[in-house]
Amino acid sequence: DIQMTQSPSSLPASLGDRVTITCRASQDIGNYLRWFQQKPGKSPRLMIYGATNLAAGVPSRFSGSRSGSDYSLTINSLESEDMAIYYCLQHNEYPWTFGGGTKLELK
Amino acid sequence: QVQLKESGPGLVQPSQTLSLTCTVSGFSLTSYSVHWVRQHSGKSLEWMGRMWSDGDTSYNSAFTSRLSISRDTSKSQVFLKMNSLQTEDTGTYYCARAIFDYWGQGVMVTVSS
């Protein structure tokens, strides 16, 4: 199975900060990478697809990038509504696998 | 509008079979696939399997032969059946459309005697 190693697991940050979350794939997954946001008691929300494409309705302060086997989600100018857990998902090869999650919280 | 809703028993006894239903609206099961995803409490997500729009299925091998996904297109429903349940199968089960653009609210399942 493809392992998605997500870091950090916890990320304290202040409002207005620029933060970056990373997933490293254990094998080549091309751009078959999605990012999700999950708030407590809620279902995950698709944020980024195709590694770099913003999903419908997602604020432009979110962006996705790729460098080799490292995939990053960046949030510019952090807002309070961005506090959540973020997960990556590779869908290049079965079984599709998620990263372990990054909890973004206020410092 | 697009909606998915999971339903099923909240409590299942160990070694028994879990049966969940995902009822969709706002789209056709013959046009979009539907996934099942599990989340243990406080843990990450686990992709379980997929019902394709043509009726084919794909499964996570971690569930080997325990898992079965089927559908009734006339009722816009996708079904998950998983047997030989253990306490480790406790968690929230979600269904989600195709590219994961829409999710159900999830159903919490507890495996306990």
Tab-separated table of C-alpha atoms in Angstrom:
chain	number	residue	atom	x	y	z
A	1	ASP	CA	0.000	0.000	0.000
A	2	ILE	CA	1.119	3.583	-0.600
A	3	GLN	CA	1.946	5.338	2.657
A	4	MET	CA	1.116	9.012	2.993
A	5	THR	CA	3.265	10.518	5.719
A	6	GLN	CA	1.715	13.762	6.847
A	7	SER	CA	3.497	16.417	8.898
A	8	PRO	CA	3.272	18.010	11.300
A	9	SER	CA	0.614	16.157	13.273
A	10	SER	CA	-0.125	19.316	15.219
A	11	LEU	CA	0.401	22.895	14.117
A	12	PRO	CA	-0.157	25.793	16.525
A	13	ALA	CA	-0.502	29.041	14.616
A	14	SER	CA	-1.751	32.590	15.033
A	15	LEU	CA	-4.411	34.399	13.049
A	16	GLY	CA	-2.855	35.980	9.978
A	17	ASP	CA	-0.033	33.421	9.812
A	18	ARG	CA	0.982	31.561	6.681
A	19	VAL	CA	1.072	27.819	7.353
A	20	THR	CA	2.108	24.795	5.325
A	21	ILE	CA	1.143	21.152	5.794
A	22	THR	CA	2.979	18.422	3.908
A	23	CYS	CA	2.271	14.864	2.768
A	24	ARG	CA	5.040	12.646	1.461
A	25	ALA	CA	4.064	9.709	-0.722
A	26	SER	CA	5.978	6.440	-0.428
A	27	GLN	CA	5.544	5.812	-4.173
A	28	ASP	CA	4.820	7.875	-7.229
A	29	ILE	CA	1.231	9.113	-7.214
A	30	GLY	CA	1.504	11.750	-9.910
A	31	ASN	CA	-0.939	14.515	-9.125
A	32	TYR	CA	-3.570	12.158	-7.742
A	33	LEU	CA	-3.685	13.941	-4.426
A	34	ARG	CA	-6.552	15.631	-2.626
A	35	TRP	CA	-6.727	17.680	0.538
A	36	PHE	CA	-9.624	17.705	2.982
A	37	GLN	CA	-10.602	19.856	5.918
A	38	GLN	CA	-12.545	18.361	8.803
A	39	LYS	CA	-14.042	20.285	11.698
A	40	PRO	CA	-15.224	18.620	14.928
A	41	GLY	CA	-18.390	16.612	14.457
A	42	LYS	CA	-18.469	17.347	10.727
A	43	SER	CA	-17.790	15.421	7.554
A	44	PRO	CA	-14.592	16.110	5.618
A	45	ARG	CA	-14.684	18.887	3.029
A	46	LEU	CA	-12.765	18.726	-0.234
A	47	MET	CA	-10.311	21.625	-0.460
A	48	ILE	CA	-7.811	20.737	-3.198
A	49	TYR	CA	-7.904	18.188	-6.028
A	50	GLY	CA	-5.280	17.210	-8.574
A	51	ALA	CA	-2.663	18.369	-6.056
A	52	THR	CA	-2.991	22.028	-7.016
A	53	ASN	CA	-6.589	22.791	-7.971
A	54	LEU	CA	-8.912	24.652	-5.640
A	55	ALA	CA	-12.264	22.951	-5.106
A	56	ALA	CA	-15.459	24.924	-5.629
A	57	GLY	CA	-16.176	27.465	-2.935
A	58	VAL	CA	-12.777	27.206	-1.248
A	59	PRO	CA	-11.215	30.570	-0.356
A	60	SER	CA	-8.257	31.656	-2.457
A	61	ARG	CA	-5.983	31.806	0.611
A	62	PHE	CA	-5.735	28.007	0.263
A	63	SER	CA	-3.321	26.557	-2.274
A	64	GLY	CA	-1.750	23.233	-3.106
A	65	SER	CA	1.671	22.453	-4.532
A	66	ARG	CA	3.947	19.552	-5.337
A	67	SER	CA	7.668	19.034	-5.205
A	68	GLY	CA	8.609	15.523	-6.213
A	69	SER	CA	6.897	13.168	-3.784
A	70	ASP	CA	6.080	15.980	-1.350
A	71	TYR	CA	2.663	17.576	-1.555
A	72	SER	CA	1.836	20.705	0.381
A	73	LEU	CA	-1.243	22.580	1.452
A	74	THR	CA	-0.601	26.233	2.247
A	75	ILE	CA	-2.974	28.634	3.935
A	76	ASN	CA	-2.138	32.303	3.633
A	77	SER	CA	-3.365	34.739	6.239
A	78	LEU	CA	-4.928	32.218	8.600
A	79	GLU	CA	-8.479	32.889	9.755
A	80	SER	CA	-10.294	31.464	12.763
A	81	GLU	CA	-12.568	29.368	10.535
A	82	ASP	CA	-9.503	27.518	9.212
A	83	MET	CA	-8.894	25.795	12.559
A	84	ALA	CA	-9.547	22.160	11.758
A	85	ILE	CA	-7.860	18.877	10.960
A	86	TYR	CA	-6.483	18.512	7.448
A	87	TYR	CA	-5.969	15.226	5.615
A	88	CYS	CA	-4.376	14.307	2.325
A	89	LEU	CA	-5.583	11.422	0.172
A	90	GLN	CA	-3.774	9.627	-2.629
A	91	HIS	CA	-6.036	8.113	-5.271
A	92	ASN	CA	-3.440	6.900	-7.744
A	93	GLU	CA	-3.435	3.296	-6.647
A	94	TYR	CA	-5.732	1.022	-4.677
A	95	PRO	CA	-6.174	0.996	-1.812
A	96	TRP	CA	-6.558	4.732	-1.703
A	97	THR	CA	-4.855	5.986	1.452
A	98	PHE	CA	-5.139	9.030	3.660
A	99	GLY	CA	-2.447	10.811	5.614
A	100	GLY	CA	-2.578	10.735	9.382
A	101	GLY	CA	-3.939	14.263	9.681
A	102	THR	CA	-2.691	17.652	10.848
A	103	LYS	CA	-4.525	19.465	13.604
A	104	LEU	CA	-4.314	23.192	13.016
A	105	GLU	CA	-4.997	25.104	16.201
A	106	LEU	CA	-4.626	28.557	17.644
A	107	LYS	CA	-1.365	29.261	19.366
B	1	GLN	CA	-29.292	19.665	-4.369
B	2	VAL	CA	-26.813	16.851	-3.917
B	3	GLN	CA	-27.232	14.951	-0.669
B	4	LEU	CA	-26.028	11.677	0.759
B	5	LYS	CA	-27.318	10.183	3.976
B	6	GLU	CA	-26.069	7.118	5.795
B	7	SER	CA	-28.338	4.979	7.928
B	8	GLY	CA	-27.940	1.830	9.928
B	9	PRO	CA	-27.760	0.396	13.432
B	10	GLY	CA	-25.718	2.275	15.966
B	11	LEU	CA	-24.798	-0.863	17.871
B	12	VAL	CA	-23.663	-4.194	16.510
B	13	GLN	CA	-22.529	-7.230	18.456
B	14	PRO	CA	-19.087	-8.713	17.878
B	15	SER	CA	-18.948	-11.347	15.131
B	16	GLN	CA	-22.178	-10.028	13.645
B	17	THR	CA	-22.739	-8.335	10.291
B	18	LEU	CA	-22.924	-4.583	9.763
B	19	SER	CA	-25.435	-3.336	7.209
B	20	LEU	CA	-25.421	0.327	6.226
B	21	THR	CA	-27.376	2.234	3.597
B	22	CYS	CA	-26.338	5.381	1.779
B	23	THR	CA	-29.347	7.117	0.262
B	24	VAL	CA	-28.484	9.736	-2.318
B	25	SER	CA	-30.427	12.531	-3.966
B	26	GLY	CA	-29.641	15.193	-6.510
B	27	PHE	CA	-27.628	12.856	-8.723
B	28	SER	CA	-27.869	9.441	-10.315
B	29	LEU	CA	-25.928	6.390	-9.195
B	30	THR	CA	-25.572	5.471	-12.854
B	31	SER	CA	-23.602	8.668	-13.445
B	32	TYR	CA	-21.482	8.946	-10.290
B	33	SER	CA	-19.612	6.484	-8.134
B	34	VAL	CA	-20.031	6.348	-4.368
B	35	HIS	CA	-17.320	5.597	-1.824
B	36	TRP	CA	-17.438	4.280	1.723
B	37	VAL	CA	-14.928	5.744	4.171
B	38	ARG	CA	-14.431	4.871	7.825
B	39	GLN	CA	-13.038	6.946	10.667
B	40	HIS	CA	-12.110	5.589	14.059
B	41	SER	CA	-12.809	8.067	16.851
B	42	GLY	CA	-10.103	10.719	16.905
B	43	LYS	CA	-8.226	8.985	14.120
B	44	SER	CA	-7.590	9.364	10.450
B	45	LEU	CA	-9.776	8.252	7.566
B	46	GLU	CA	-9.762	4.867	5.883
B	47	TRP	CA	-11.016	4.246	2.364
B	48	MET	CA	-13.095	1.081	2.318
B	49	GLY	CA	-14.413	0.692	-1.186
B	50	ARG	CA	-16.309	2.102	-4.105
B	51	MET	CA	-19.435	1.407	-6.112
B	52	TRP	CA	-18.773	2.529	-9.657
B	53	SER	CA	-21.443	4.108	-11.835
B	54	ASP	CA	-21.505	1.008	-14.042
B	55	GLY	CA	-22.168	-1.245	-11.049
B	56	ASP	CA	-18.633	-2.517	-10.661
B	57	THR	CA	-16.956	-2.415	-7.253
B	58	SER	CA	-13.472	-1.823	-5.854
B	59	TYR	CA	-12.414	-2.762	-2.337
B	60	ASN	CA	-9.641	-2.063	0.090
B	61	SER	CA	-7.844	-5.371	0.457
B	62	ALA	CA	-7.509	-4.682	4.206
B	63	PHE	CA	-11.100	-5.817	4.475
B	64	THR	CA	-10.424	-8.941	2.394
B	65	SER	CA	-13.628	-10.902	1.967
B	66	ARG	CA	-15.501	-9.260	4.862
B	67	LEU	CA	-16.805	-6.352	2.836
B	68	SER	CA	-19.492	-6.162	0.191
B	69	ILE	CA	-20.871	-3.073	-1.535
B	70	SER	CA	-24.020	-3.201	-3.625
B	71	ARG	CA	-26.727	-0.844	-4.820
B	72	ASP	CA	-30.338	-0.391	-5.812
B	73	THR	CA	-30.436	2.294	-8.481
B	74	SER	CA	-34.246	2.460	-8.417
B	75	LYS	CA	-34.061	3.559	-4.787
B	76	SER	CA	-30.864	5.604	-5.181
B	77	GLN	CA	-29.232	3.559	-2.469
B	78	VAL	CA	-25.797	2.072	-1.980
B	79	PHE	CA	-25.305	-0.630	0.609
B	80	LEU	CA	-22.352	-1.667	2.711
B	81	LYS	CA	-22.242	-5.065	4.349
B	82	MET	CA	-19.326	-6.165	6.476
B	83	ASN	CA	-19.265	-9.390	8.430
B	84	SER	CA	-17.275	-10.760	11.356
B	85	LEU	CA	-17.298	-7.420	13.109
B	86	GLN	CA	-14.805	-6.780	15.889
B	87	THR	CA	-14.471	-3.940	18.387
B	88	GLU	CA	-11.837	-2.404	16.094
B	89	ASP	CA	-14.604	-1.797	13.565
B	90	THR	CA	-16.146	0.790	15.863
B	91	GLY	CA	-16.165	4.193	14.211
B	92	THR	CA	-18.018	6.609	11.971
B	93	TYR	CA	-18.880	5.407	8.498
B	94	TYR	CA	-19.291	7.889	5.666
B	95	CYS	CA	-20.428	7.643	2.091
B	96	ALA	CA	-19.111	10.188	-0.379
B	97	ARG	CA	-19.682	10.963	-4.042
B	98	ALA	CA	-17.131	10.289	-6.781
B	99	ILE	CA	-14.444	12.943	-6.247
B	100	PHE	CA	-15.408	13.360	-2.582
B	101	ASP	CA	-17.096	16.670	-3.346
B	102	TYR	CA	-20.134	15.657	-1.326
B	103	TRP	CA	-20.256	13.563	1.842
B	104	GLY	CA	-22.967	12.205	4.060
B	105	GLN	CA	-23.093	13.275	7.682
B	106	GLY	CA	-21.765	9.894	8.768
B	107	VAL	CA	-23.219	7.169	10.949
B	108	MET	CA	-21.590	6.148	14.207
B	109	VAL	CA	-21.288	2.395	14.672
B	110	THR	CA	-20.270	0.784	17.947
B	111	VAL	CA	-19.283	-2.865	18.056
B	112	SER	CA	-19.925	-4.138	21.551
B	113	SER	CA	-21.707	-6.891	23.383
